[in-house]
mmCIF file of C-alpha atoms (C1' of nucleotides) in Angstrom:
data_model
loop_
_atom_site.group_PDB
_atom_site.id
_atom_site.type_symbol
_atom_site.label_atom_id
_atom_site.label_comp_id
_atom_site.label_asym_id
_atom_site.label_seq_id
_atom_site.Cartn_x
_atom_site.Cartn_y
_atom_site.Cartn_z
ATOM 1 C CA MET K 1115 18.080 7.213 -31.409
ATOM 2 C CA ALA K 1116 20.236 9.606 -30.424
ATOM 3 C CA ALA K 1117 18.685 11.665 -27.175
ATOM 4 C CA ARG K 1118 19.010 14.736 -27.725
ATOM 5 C CA MET K 1119 19.262 16.995 -24.309
ATOM 6 C CA THR K 1120 16.602 19.621 -24.982
ATOM 7 C CA ARG K 1121 16.066 22.500 -23.143
ATOM 8 C CA GLN K 1122 12.303 20.712 -22.228
ATOM 9 C CA ARG K 1123 14.185 17.554 -21.173
ATOM 10 C CA THR K 1124 16.473 19.606 -18.965
ATOM 11 C CA ALA K 1125 13.443 21.208 -17.308
ATOM 12 C CA VAL K 1126 11.856 18.179 -16.614
ATOM 13 C CA VAL K 1127 14.725 16.146 -14.951
ATOM 14 C CA GLU K 1128 15.765 19.447 -12.973
ATOM 15 C CA ALA K 1129 11.709 19.512 -11.773
ATOM 16 C CA LEU K 1130 12.088 16.460 -11.151
ATOM 17 C CA ASP K 1131 14.827 16.360 -8.819
ATOM 18 C CA GLU K 1132 13.655 19.183 -6.110
ATOM 19 C CA LEU K 1133 10.172 17.694 -6.147
ATOM 20 C CA ALA K 1134 10.347 14.903 -3.334
ATOM 21 C CA ASP K 1135 6.954 13.119 -3.824
ATOM 22 C CA PHE K 1136 4.914 11.374 -6.749
ATOM 23 C CA ARG K 1137 3.451 13.952 -9.082
ATOM 24 C CA SER K 1138 1.293 13.312 -12.358
ATOM 25 C CA ALA K 1139 2.447 14.410 -15.965
ATOM 26 C CA GLN K 1140 -0.530 17.275 -15.760
ATOM 27 C CA GLN K 1141 0.919 18.762 -12.095
ATOM 28 C CA LEU K 1142 4.768 18.684 -13.882
ATOM 29 C CA HIS K 1143 3.251 20.286 -16.537
ATOM 30 C CA GLU K 1144 1.903 23.096 -14.544
ATOM 31 C CA THR K 1145 4.852 23.633 -12.347
ATOM 32 C CA LEU K 1146 7.071 24.193 -15.588
ATOM 33 C CA ARG K 1147 4.318 26.783 -16.579
ATOM 34 C CA ALA K 1148 3.964 28.255 -13.279
ATOM 35 C CA ARG K 1149 8.287 29.080 -13.469
ATOM 36 C CA GLY K 1150 7.971 30.467 -16.513
ATOM 37 C CA GLU K 1151 9.360 27.355 -18.555
ATOM 38 C CA SER K 1152 7.670 26.962 -21.852
ATOM 39 C CA VAL K 1153 6.853 23.260 -22.198
ATOM 40 C CA GLY K 1154 4.207 21.232 -24.097
ATOM 41 C CA LEU K 1155 2.181 18.976 -22.403
ATOM 42 C CA ALA K 1156 2.736 16.208 -25.255
ATOM 43 C CA THR K 1157 6.545 17.113 -24.690
ATOM 44 C CA VAL K 1158 6.360 16.407 -21.159
ATOM 45 C CA TYR K 1159 4.610 13.309 -21.273
ATOM 46 C CA ARG K 1160 7.495 11.802 -23.961
ATOM 47 C CA ALA K 1161 10.164 12.973 -21.597
ATOM 48 C CA LEU K 1162 8.680 11.123 -18.747
ATOM 49 C CA GLN K 1163 8.239 8.311 -20.812
ATOM 50 C CA ALA K 1164 11.491 8.198 -21.759
ATOM 51 C CA LEU K 1165 12.557 8.568 -18.626
ATOM 52 C CA ALA K 1166 11.067 5.523 -16.913
ATOM 53 C CA GLU K 1167 11.781 3.677 -20.054
ATOM 54 C CA ALA K 1168 15.577 4.593 -18.835
ATOM 55 C CA SER K 1169 14.626 3.606 -15.512
ATOM 56 C CA GLU K 1170 15.601 6.981 -14.268
ATOM 57 C CA VAL K 1171 12.107 7.412 -12.877
ATOM 58 C CA ASP K 1172 9.893 5.757 -11.016
ATOM 59 C CA VAL K 1173 5.805 5.415 -12.055
ATOM 60 C CA LEU K 1174 2.978 4.943 -9.683
ATOM 61 C CA ARG K 1175 -0.751 4.486 -10.517
ATOM 62 C CA ALA K 1176 -3.233 6.315 -8.180
ATOM 63 C CA GLU K 1177 -5.884 4.741 -7.664
ATOM 64 C CA ASP K 1178 -7.960 6.510 -10.014
ATOM 65 C CA GLY K 1179 -5.932 5.249 -12.677
ATOM 66 C CA GLU K 1180 -3.793 8.292 -13.238
ATOM 67 C CA SER K 1181 0.241 7.569 -13.494
ATOM 68 C CA LEU K 1182 2.529 9.676 -10.648
ATOM 69 C CA TYR K 1183 6.104 9.847 -11.393
ATOM 70 C CA ARG K 1184 8.973 10.517 -9.033
ATOM 71 C CA ARG K 1185 13.016 10.464 -9.383
ATOM 72 C CA CYS K 1186 14.085 7.912 -6.766
ATOM 73 C CA ALA K 1187 17.284 7.951 -4.825
ATOM 74 C CA ARG K 1188 17.536 4.557 -5.740
ATOM 75 C CA ARG K 1189 17.944 2.932 -9.186
ATOM 76 C CA GLU K 1190 17.412 -0.544 -7.867
ATOM 77 C CA HIS K 1191 14.023 -2.285 -7.551
ATOM 78 C CA HIS K 1192 12.332 -1.324 -4.666
ATOM 79 C CA HIS K 1193 9.170 -0.018 -3.428
ATOM 80 C CA HIS K 1194 7.434 2.800 -2.128
ATOM 81 C CA LEU K 1195 5.211 3.548 1.342
ATOM 82 C CA VAL K 1196 3.049 6.699 0.212
ATOM 83 C CA CYS K 1197 1.136 8.988 2.361
ATOM 84 C CA ARG K 1198 -2.523 9.045 0.874
ATOM 85 C CA ALA K 1199 -2.526 12.106 2.454
ATOM 86 C CA CYS K 1200 0.561 14.815 1.708
ATOM 87 C CA GLY K 1201 2.212 12.055 -1.023
ATOM 88 C CA ARG K 1202 5.429 11.778 1.447
ATOM 89 C CA THR K 1203 6.937 8.871 0.393
ATOM 90 C CA VAL K 1204 9.463 6.529 1.761
ATOM 91 C CA GLU K 1205 11.122 4.072 -0.127
ATOM 92 C CA ILE K 1206 11.806 0.605 1.259
ATOM 93 C CA ASP K 1207 12.789 -2.475 0.041
ATOM 94 C CA GLY K 1208 11.513 -5.924 1.178
ATOM 95 C CA PRO K 1209 13.402 -9.139 0.085
ATOM 96 C CA THR K 1210 11.396 -10.898 2.060
ATOM 97 C CA VAL K 1211 8.538 -10.289 -0.606
ATOM 98 C CA GLU K 1212 10.982 -10.725 -3.292
ATOM 99 C CA ALA K 1213 11.431 -14.177 -2.036
ATOM 100 C CA TRP K 1214 7.886 -14.800 -1.321
ATOM 101 C CA ALA K 1215 6.800 -13.722 -5.011
ATOM 102 C CA SER K 1216 9.007 -15.831 -7.170
ATOM 103 C CA LYS K 1217 8.557 -18.819 -4.554
ATOM 104 C CA VAL K 1218 5.042 -19.051 -5.171
ATOM 105 C CA ALA K 1219 4.686 -18.444 -8.477
ATOM 106 C CA ALA K 1220 7.248 -20.798 -9.409
ATOM 107 C CA ALA K 1221 5.160 -22.962 -7.529
ATOM 108 C CA GLN K 1222 2.316 -22.817 -9.658
ATOM 109 C CA GLY K 1223 4.700 -23.063 -12.842
ATOM 110 C CA PHE K 1224 4.617 -19.310 -13.589
ATOM 111 C CA ASP K 1225 7.740 -17.762 -15.338
ATOM 112 C CA ASP K 1226 9.140 -14.211 -16.139
ATOM 113 C CA ILE K 1227 7.454 -12.794 -12.902
ATOM 114 C CA GLU K 1228 6.812 -9.288 -12.281
ATOM 115 C CA HIS K 1229 5.364 -7.863 -9.129
ATOM 116 C CA THR K 1230 3.538 -4.908 -7.984
ATOM 117 C CA VAL K 1231 4.128 -3.838 -4.194
ATOM 118 C CA GLU K 1232 2.909 -0.775 -3.340
ATOM 119 C CA LEU K 1233 1.766 0.613 0.406
ATOM 120 C CA TRP K 1234 -0.655 2.900 1.515
ATOM 121 C CA GLY K 1235 -1.391 4.957 4.661
ATOM 122 C CA THR K 1236 -1.349 8.136 7.022
ATOM 123 C CA CYS K 1237 2.036 9.351 7.795
ATOM 124 C CA ALA K 1238 2.489 10.675 11.291
ATOM 125 C CA ASP K 1239 2.000 14.240 10.850
ATOM 126 C CA CYS K 1240 -1.146 14.021 8.943
ATOM 127 C CA ARG K 1241 -2.507 11.802 11.760
ATOM 128 C CA ALA K 1242 -1.681 14.513 13.762
ATOM 129 C CA SER K 1243 -3.032 17.561 11.929
ATOM 130 C CA SER K 1244 -6.125 15.727 11.058
ATOM 131 C CA ALA K 1245 -8.659 16.266 14.212
ATOM 132 C CA ARG K 1246 -8.491 13.122 15.846
ATOM 133 C CA MET C 471 -30.983 2.429 -2.120
ATOM 134 C CA ALA C 472 -33.035 -0.539 -3.241
ATOM 135 C CA ALA C 473 -30.437 -2.802 -5.348
ATOM 136 C CA ARG C 474 -33.138 -4.686 -6.989
ATOM 137 C CA MET C 475 -32.541 -8.010 -8.956
ATOM 138 C CA THR C 476 -33.102 -7.120 -12.944
ATOM 139 C CA ARG C 477 -32.414 -8.973 -15.353
ATOM 140 C CA GLN C 478 -29.430 -7.260 -16.811
ATOM 141 C CA ARG C 479 -28.155 -7.516 -13.152
ATOM 142 C CA THR C 480 -28.498 -11.215 -13.147
ATOM 143 C CA ALA C 481 -27.183 -11.678 -16.522
ATOM 144 C CA VAL C 482 -23.654 -9.652 -15.609
ATOM 145 C CA VAL C 483 -23.434 -11.796 -12.368
ATOM 146 C CA GLU C 484 -23.876 -15.266 -14.099
ATOM 147 C CA ALA C 485 -21.392 -14.210 -16.893
ATOM 148 C CA LEU C 486 -18.828 -13.232 -13.959
ATOM 149 C CA ASP C 487 -19.774 -16.588 -12.332
ATOM 150 C CA GLU C 488 -18.846 -18.653 -16.099
ATOM 151 C CA LEU C 489 -15.769 -16.956 -16.597
ATOM 152 C CA ALA C 490 -12.645 -18.028 -14.356
ATOM 153 C CA ASP C 491 -10.048 -15.050 -15.259
ATOM 154 C CA PHE C 492 -10.362 -11.104 -14.929
ATOM 155 C CA ARG C 493 -12.289 -9.334 -17.731
ATOM 156 C CA SER C 494 -12.644 -5.813 -18.135
ATOM 157 C CA ALA C 495 -16.223 -4.516 -18.595
ATOM 158 C CA GLN C 496 -16.118 -3.928 -22.223
ATOM 159 C CA GLN C 497 -15.132 -7.459 -22.881
ATOM 160 C CA LEU C 498 -17.833 -8.622 -20.684
ATOM 161 C CA HIS C 499 -20.147 -6.477 -22.506
ATOM 162 C CA GLU C 500 -18.464 -8.076 -25.537
ATOM 163 C CA THR C 501 -19.783 -11.580 -24.167
ATOM 164 C CA LEU C 502 -23.043 -10.986 -23.216
ATOM 165 C CA ARG C 503 -24.184 -9.460 -26.002
ATOM 166 C CA ALA C 504 -22.797 -12.263 -27.969
ATOM 167 C CA ARG C 505 -24.688 -14.331 -26.171
ATOM 168 C CA GLY C 506 -27.994 -12.692 -26.802
ATOM 169 C CA GLU C 507 -28.435 -10.975 -23.667
ATOM 170 C CA SER C 508 -28.849 -7.065 -24.765
ATOM 171 C CA VAL C 509 -27.679 -4.882 -22.269
ATOM 172 C CA GLY C 510 -26.015 -1.444 -22.129
ATOM 173 C CA LEU C 511 -22.601 -1.085 -21.808
ATOM 174 C CA ALA C 512 -23.286 1.649 -19.024
ATOM 175 C CA THR C 513 -25.250 -1.349 -17.125
ATOM 176 C CA VAL C 514 -22.580 -2.994 -17.066
ATOM 177 C CA TYR C 515 -19.922 -0.512 -15.876
ATOM 178 C CA ARG C 516 -22.487 0.251 -13.401
ATOM 179 C CA ALA C 517 -23.479 -3.525 -12.425
ATOM 180 C CA LEU C 518 -19.357 -4.318 -11.673
ATOM 181 C CA GLN C 519 -19.302 -0.893 -9.490
ATOM 182 C CA ALA C 520 -21.999 -2.634 -7.334
ATOM 183 C CA LEU C 521 -20.486 -5.964 -7.011
ATOM 184 C CA ALA C 522 -16.975 -4.558 -6.331
ATOM 185 C CA GLU C 523 -18.442 -2.306 -3.574
ATOM 186 C CA ALA C 524 -19.871 -5.061 -2.153
ATOM 187 C CA SER C 525 -17.025 -7.423 -2.204
ATOM 188 C CA GLU C 526 -18.422 -9.416 -4.755
ATOM 189 C CA VAL C 527 -16.027 -9.029 -7.662
ATOM 190 C CA ASP C 528 -12.255 -8.246 -7.025
ATOM 191 C CA VAL C 529 -11.250 -5.265 -9.034
ATOM 192 C CA LEU C 530 -7.551 -5.335 -10.535
ATOM 193 C CA ARG C 531 -5.807 -2.715 -13.062
ATOM 194 C CA ALA C 532 -4.357 -3.762 -16.119
ATOM 195 C CA GLU C 533 -1.049 -2.389 -16.921
ATOM 196 C CA ASP C 534 -2.589 -0.159 -19.367
ATOM 197 C CA GLY C 535 -5.204 1.244 -16.742
ATOM 198 C CA GLU C 536 -8.097 -0.754 -17.800
ATOM 199 C CA SER C 537 -9.975 -2.103 -14.608
ATOM 200 C CA LEU C 538 -10.570 -5.758 -14.631
ATOM 201 C CA TYR C 539 -12.935 -7.953 -12.776
ATOM 202 C CA ARG C 540 -13.468 -11.330 -11.397
ATOM 203 C CA ARG C 541 -15.398 -13.540 -9.254
ATOM 204 C CA CYS C 542 -13.168 -14.839 -6.424
ATOM 205 C CA ALA C 543 -13.624 -17.805 -4.945
ATOM 206 C CA ARG C 544 -12.902 -16.626 -1.676
ATOM 207 C CA ARG C 545 -14.291 -13.006 -0.065
ATOM 208 C CA GLU C 546 -11.481 -13.006 2.235
ATOM 209 C CA HIS C 547 -8.079 -10.755 1.310
ATOM 210 C CA HIS C 548 -5.955 -12.485 -0.998
ATOM 211 C CA HIS C 549 -3.651 -11.659 -3.819
ATOM 212 C CA HIS C 550 -3.333 -12.572 -7.263
ATOM 213 C CA LEU C 551 -0.972 -14.069 -9.040
ATOM 214 C CA VAL C 552 -2.006 -13.491 -12.938
ATOM 215 C CA CYS C 553 -0.553 -14.528 -16.456
ATOM 216 C CA ARG C 554 0.124 -11.985 -18.491
ATOM 217 C CA ALA C 555 -0.998 -14.166 -21.692
ATOM 218 C CA CYS C 556 -3.888 -15.910 -21.674
ATOM 219 C CA GLY C 557 -5.260 -14.004 -18.017
ATOM 220 C CA ARG C 558 -5.076 -17.182 -16.392
ATOM 221 C CA THR C 559 -5.474 -16.667 -12.379
ATOM 222 C CA VAL C 560 -4.440 -18.374 -9.369
ATOM 223 C CA GLU C 561 -5.704 -16.844 -5.490
ATOM 224 C CA ILE C 562 -3.152 -16.659 -3.445
ATOM 225 C CA ASP C 563 -2.690 -15.851 0.141
ATOM 226 C CA GLY C 564 0.846 -14.045 1.565
ATOM 227 C CA PRO C 565 0.403 -14.225 5.421
ATOM 228 C CA THR C 566 4.498 -12.870 5.094
ATOM 229 C CA VAL C 567 3.503 -10.094 3.060
ATOM 230 C CA GLU C 568 0.983 -8.770 5.240
ATOM 231 C CA ALA C 569 3.057 -9.170 8.738
ATOM 232 C CA TRP C 570 6.034 -7.708 6.597
ATOM 233 C CA ALA C 571 3.593 -4.721 5.327
ATOM 234 C CA SER C 572 2.866 -3.700 8.483
ATOM 235 C CA LYS C 573 5.520 -4.118 10.315
ATOM 236 C CA VAL C 574 7.578 -2.071 7.964
ATOM 237 C CA ALA C 575 4.854 0.757 7.898
ATOM 238 C CA ALA C 576 4.795 0.997 11.845
ATOM 239 C CA ALA C 577 8.195 1.552 12.159
ATOM 240 C CA GLN C 578 7.678 4.400 10.078
ATOM 241 C CA GLY C 579 5.154 6.185 11.744
ATOM 242 C CA PHE C 580 2.275 5.509 9.532
ATOM 243 C CA ASP C 581 -1.010 4.370 10.195
ATOM 244 C CA ASP C 582 -3.979 3.186 8.297
ATOM 245 C CA ILE C 583 -2.203 0.848 6.196
ATOM 246 C CA GLU C 584 -3.493 -0.602 2.723
ATOM 247 C CA HIS C 585 -1.113 -2.530 0.536
ATOM 248 C CA THR C 586 -1.363 -3.691 -3.144
ATOM 249 C CA VAL C 587 0.559 -7.092 -4.360
ATOM 250 C CA GLU C 588 0.004 -8.565 -7.001
ATOM 251 C CA LEU C 589 1.980 -11.027 -9.204
ATOM 252 C CA TRP C 590 2.369 -10.762 -12.945
ATOM 253 C CA GLY C 591 3.697 -13.770 -15.252
ATOM 254 C CA THR C 592 3.748 -16.354 -17.729
ATOM 255 C CA CYS C 593 1.821 -19.415 -16.942
ATOM 256 C CA ALA C 594 3.049 -22.888 -18.289
ATOM 257 C CA ASP C 595 0.782 -23.512 -21.498
ATOM 258 C CA CYS C 596 1.278 -19.913 -22.587
ATOM 259 C CA ARG C 597 5.383 -20.415 -22.610
ATOM 260 C CA ALA C 598 5.116 -23.500 -24.532
ATOM 261 C CA SER C 599 2.897 -22.794 -27.215
ATOM 262 C CA SER C 600 4.637 -19.802 -27.347
ATOM 263 C CA ALA C 601 7.639 -19.796 -29.926
ATOM 264 C CA ARG C 602 10.324 -20.777 -27.371
ATOM 265 C "C1'" DC W 31 28.171 27.465 -40.638
ATOM 266 C "C1'" DG W 32 24.486 24.189 -43.011
ATOM 267 C "C1'" DC W 33 22.290 19.436 -42.903
ATOM 268 C "C1'" DT W 34 20.711 15.867 -41.271
ATOM 269 C "C1'" DT W 35 17.713 14.172 -38.236
ATOM 270 C "C1'" DG W 36 15.464 13.569 -33.627
ATOM 271 C "C1'" DT W 37 12.135 16.867 -30.964
ATOM 272 C "C1'" DT W 38 8.753 20.391 -30.366
ATOM 273 C "C1'" DG W 39 3.722 21.711 -29.774
ATOM 274 C "C1'" DA W 40 -1.313 22.593 -30.471
ATOM 275 C "C1'" DG W 41 -4.824 20.959 -31.442
ATOM 276 C "C1'" DA W 42 -6.644 16.569 -32.944
ATOM 277 C "C1'" DA W 43 -7.901 11.946 -31.771
ATOM 278 C "C1'" DC W 44 -8.325 7.800 -28.701
ATOM 279 C "C1'" DC W 45 -10.224 5.004 -25.333
ATOM 280 C "C1'" DG W 46 -12.021 3.829 -21.281
ATOM 281 C "C1'" DT W 47 -15.594 5.482 -18.181
ATOM 282 C "C1'" DT W 48 -19.454 8.366 -15.997
ATOM 283 C "C1'" DG W 49 -22.986 11.307 -16.441
ATOM 284 C "C1'" DT W 50 -27.749 12.840 -19.140
ATOM 285 C "C1'" DC W 51 -32.828 12.062 -19.148
ATOM 286 C "C1'" DA W 52 -36.683 10.043 -21.201
ATOM 287 C "C1'" DA W 53 -38.210 5.692 -20.997
ATOM 288 C "C1'" DA W 54 -38.794 1.347 -19.051
ATOM 289 C "C1'" DG W 55 -39.874 -2.208 -15.542
ATOM 290 C "C1'" DA W 56 -39.244 -4.015 -10.549
ATOM 291 C "C1'" DT W 57 -41.700 -3.486 -5.947
ATOM 292 C "C1'" DC W 58 -45.058 -2.562 -3.675
ATOM 293 C "C1'" DG W 59 -49.628 -1.100 -0.950
ATOM 294 C "C1'" DG W 60 -54.235 -1.743 -2.129
ATOM 295 C "C1'" DC Y 241 -54.297 -7.926 -10.105
ATOM 296 C "C1'" DC Y 242 -53.280 -3.293 -10.318
ATOM 297 C "C1'" DG Y 243 -51.678 0.902 -10.504
ATOM 298 C "C1'" DA Y 244 -48.150 4.607 -8.178
ATOM 299 C "C1'" DT Y 245 -43.515 4.787 -7.249
ATOM 300 C "C1'" DC Y 246 -39.410 5.113 -7.222
ATOM 301 C "C1'" DT Y 247 -34.872 2.932 -9.082
ATOM 302 C "C1'" DT Y 248 -32.815 1.196 -13.101
ATOM 303 C "C1'" DT Y 249 -31.968 1.511 -17.924
ATOM 304 C "C1'" DG Y 250 -29.514 2.315 -22.009
ATOM 305 C "C1'" DA Y 251 -28.065 5.618 -26.188
ATOM 306 C "C1'" DC Y 252 -24.991 9.506 -26.340
ATOM 307 C "C1'" DA Y 253 -22.704 13.018 -24.781
ATOM 308 C "C1'" DA Y 254 -19.252 14.285 -22.143
ATOM 309 C "C1'" DC Y 255 -14.962 13.482 -19.293
ATOM 310 C "C1'" DG Y 256 -10.012 13.414 -18.769
ATOM 311 C "C1'" DG Y 257 -6.102 11.797 -19.187
ATOM 312 C "C1'" DT Y 258 -2.842 10.015 -22.962
ATOM 313 C "C1'" DT Y 259 -1.225 9.840 -27.251
ATOM 314 C "C1'" DC Y 260 -1.073 10.758 -32.012
ATOM 315 C "C1'" DT Y 261 -0.141 14.401 -35.919
ATOM 316 C "C1'" DC Y 262 2.684 17.026 -39.004
ATOM 317 C "C1'" DA Y 263 4.719 20.991 -39.535
ATOM 318 C "C1'" DA Y 264 8.371 23.601 -37.753
ATOM 319 C "C1'" DC Y 265 12.020 23.887 -35.430
ATOM 320 C "C1'" DA Y 266 16.922 22.792 -33.060
ATOM 321 C "C1'" DA Y 267 20.812 19.510 -31.287
ATOM 322 C "C1'" DG Y 268 24.376 17.816 -32.924
ATOM 323 C "C1'" DC Y 269 28.008 16.535 -36.445
ATOM 324 C "C1'" DG Y 270 31.059 17.490 -40.228
#
DNA sequence: CGCTTGTTGAGAACCGTTGTCAAAGATCGG
DNA sequence: CCGATCTTTGACAACGGTTCTCAACAAGCG
């Protein structure tokens, strides 16, 4: 029940702290390996899982179903605007959406509402650099 | 390039027409088998893929990453409110959200915006039937 | 220190999905 | 109708991300 602070967990957290964009467990594992840290893939998965559970990291599903993780600035509920080309991420909140969601759901007699709201686009830099 | 109408494709479409909720490819395959239609799993996957491409069915990702398919009443862009217990689905649209999404994205200099907005909850019936 | 108990890691297992390829059948010109 | 053609089918293998297994290991505590 404890949650011990091991070398591996520390490494995962540190790596996440240095990265600004959403990364997959495998990418993270690769990164750690590359920098000399010896960490098992299963361990990376477990660490991310635990962090997600504790709301220490945000999880996003890529279009192909892969899970992507990111250490966000705020721990409160928020959404993301992600550049599908470079992965650049902007945290956004949408009080409008939250309100709309619960209103619509309630109107239909639904309870325990959860919502998924993510925005994908091409950021200014990527638009400029790609042959226009 | 043709898109021939085969017994199998017809069966998949018909099954979808009779089902109101989101179903996975495997569930659909199961259903077809159960009703005597002999259809291969791979074929079901291919049929659903084609239908999705043609916007004939909507695709949703379950929390575990599985793809769920549904024949929706309207082909235009819309969202869903899904009961996570029984799968009951309500089609909803959110002009509010659409507007908010494009405004926020534009403010950050993003282009070619796409958004994912799905609502999950427990419908009235399921709430009642589960030990409260 | 030692002990207890959670954690690790290599590989196997899982599971949804896609690829393979020979056999089957839809479509069409004759 | 009848073949020729060319897509589609289906059983099974292969794939890729994720989880499980279990013996070896190491935090943290007294």
